[in-house]
């Protein structure tokens, strides 16, 4: 086989191997979509809880806190290989766990009518949710850069 034919054959093999390798792994877009699916469900659920007309506000808060813990668990189950996405995923999980815990602490304080604990829990809840906007923006920016 001539040198040019060998090069063409090697190039074709390299391209085929590259295509096979890429198709075997999930694309960044696919990985982003997996995370986005859970994050969007959590956001939708949180918005619904905030707009609820349920007179049992403490019960509604407790349900929302439990939902956040559920979404943290769902997000932990999402498998991603992209290191940047793993970092963002970890930050979302941490935020959901912290927000869920703060929500549960607030529920407990409200049921006990403990004003000091209510104030402390509200502060912790605010701190836990404060990072959401920047985290969502960072996630969207990274995933749009695909």
Tab-separated table of C-alpha atoms in Angstrom, residues 10-75:
chain	number	residue	atom	x	y	z
A	10	UNK	CA	-5.187	5.713	9.146
A	11	UNK	CA	-7.145	8.976	9.004
A	12	UNK	CA	-10.371	7.060	8.293
A	13	UNK	CA	-9.691	4.734	11.213
A	14	UNK	CA	-8.946	7.689	13.500
A	15	UNK	CA	-12.166	9.435	12.489
A	16	UNK	CA	-14.185	6.246	12.978
A	17	UNK	CA	-12.624	5.671	16.411
A	18	UNK	CA	-13.328	9.275	17.367
A	19	UNK	CA	-16.977	8.985	16.310
A	20	UNK	CA	-17.389	5.714	18.185
A	21	UNK	CA	-15.786	7.122	21.324
A	22	UNK	CA	-17.953	10.229	21.230
A	23	UNK	CA	-21.141	8.292	20.603
A	24	UNK	CA	-20.408	5.900	23.490
A	25	UNK	CA	-20.185	8.758	26.004
A	26	UNK	CA	-22.939	11.192	26.723
A	27	UNK	CA	-22.586	14.629	25.253
A	28	UNK	CA	-22.359	17.723	27.411
A	29	UNK	CA	-25.836	18.687	26.208
A	30	UNK	CA	-27.282	15.341	27.335
A	31	UNK	CA	-25.627	15.664	30.730
A	32	UNK	CA	-26.867	19.254	31.083
A	33	UNK	CA	-30.388	18.131	30.212
A	34	UNK	CA	-30.342	15.445	32.913
A	35	UNK	CA	-29.428	17.968	35.589
A	36	UNK	CA	-31.757	20.606	34.173
A	37	UNK	CA	-34.708	18.230	34.300
A	38	UNK	CA	-34.379	17.798	38.075
A	39	UNK	CA	-33.529	21.451	38.756
A	40	UNK	CA	-36.538	22.626	36.752
A	41	UNK	CA	-38.863	20.252	38.628
A	42	UNK	CA	-37.529	21.561	41.930
A	43	UNK	CA	-37.967	25.192	40.851
A	44	UNK	CA	-41.491	24.551	39.601
A	45	UNK	CA	-42.410	22.814	42.844
A	46	UNK	CA	-40.925	25.638	44.948
A	47	UNK	CA	-42.821	28.263	42.940
A	48	UNK	CA	-46.069	26.337	43.370
A	49	UNK	CA	-45.490	26.136	47.112
A	50	UNK	CA	-44.855	29.889	47.257
A	51	UNK	CA	-48.101	30.614	45.412
A	52	UNK	CA	-50.162	28.112	47.372
A	53	UNK	CA	-53.361	29.298	48.995
A	54	UNK	CA	-53.155	26.491	51.521
A	55	UNK	CA	-54.100	28.005	54.907
A	56	UNK	CA	-51.695	25.551	56.588
A	57	UNK	CA	-48.532	27.511	55.748
A	58	UNK	CA	-46.419	25.443	58.134
A	59	UNK	CA	-47.624	22.222	56.523
A	60	UNK	CA	-46.939	23.668	53.076
A	61	UNK	CA	-43.419	24.655	54.135
A	62	UNK	CA	-42.832	21.170	55.510
A	63	UNK	CA	-43.977	19.620	52.229
A	64	UNK	CA	-41.662	21.942	50.282
A	65	UNK	CA	-38.706	21.079	52.545
A	66	UNK	CA	-39.341	17.364	52.048
A	67	UNK	CA	-39.582	17.897	48.292
A	68	UNK	CA	-36.207	19.655	48.242
A	69	UNK	CA	-34.637	16.707	50.026
A	70	UNK	CA	-36.236	14.422	47.449
A	71	UNK	CA	-34.839	16.522	44.594
A	72	UNK	CA	-31.391	16.491	46.206
A	73	UNK	CA	-31.587	12.696	46.193
A	74	UNK	CA	-32.744	12.622	42.572
A	75	UNK	CA	-29.922	14.922	41.580
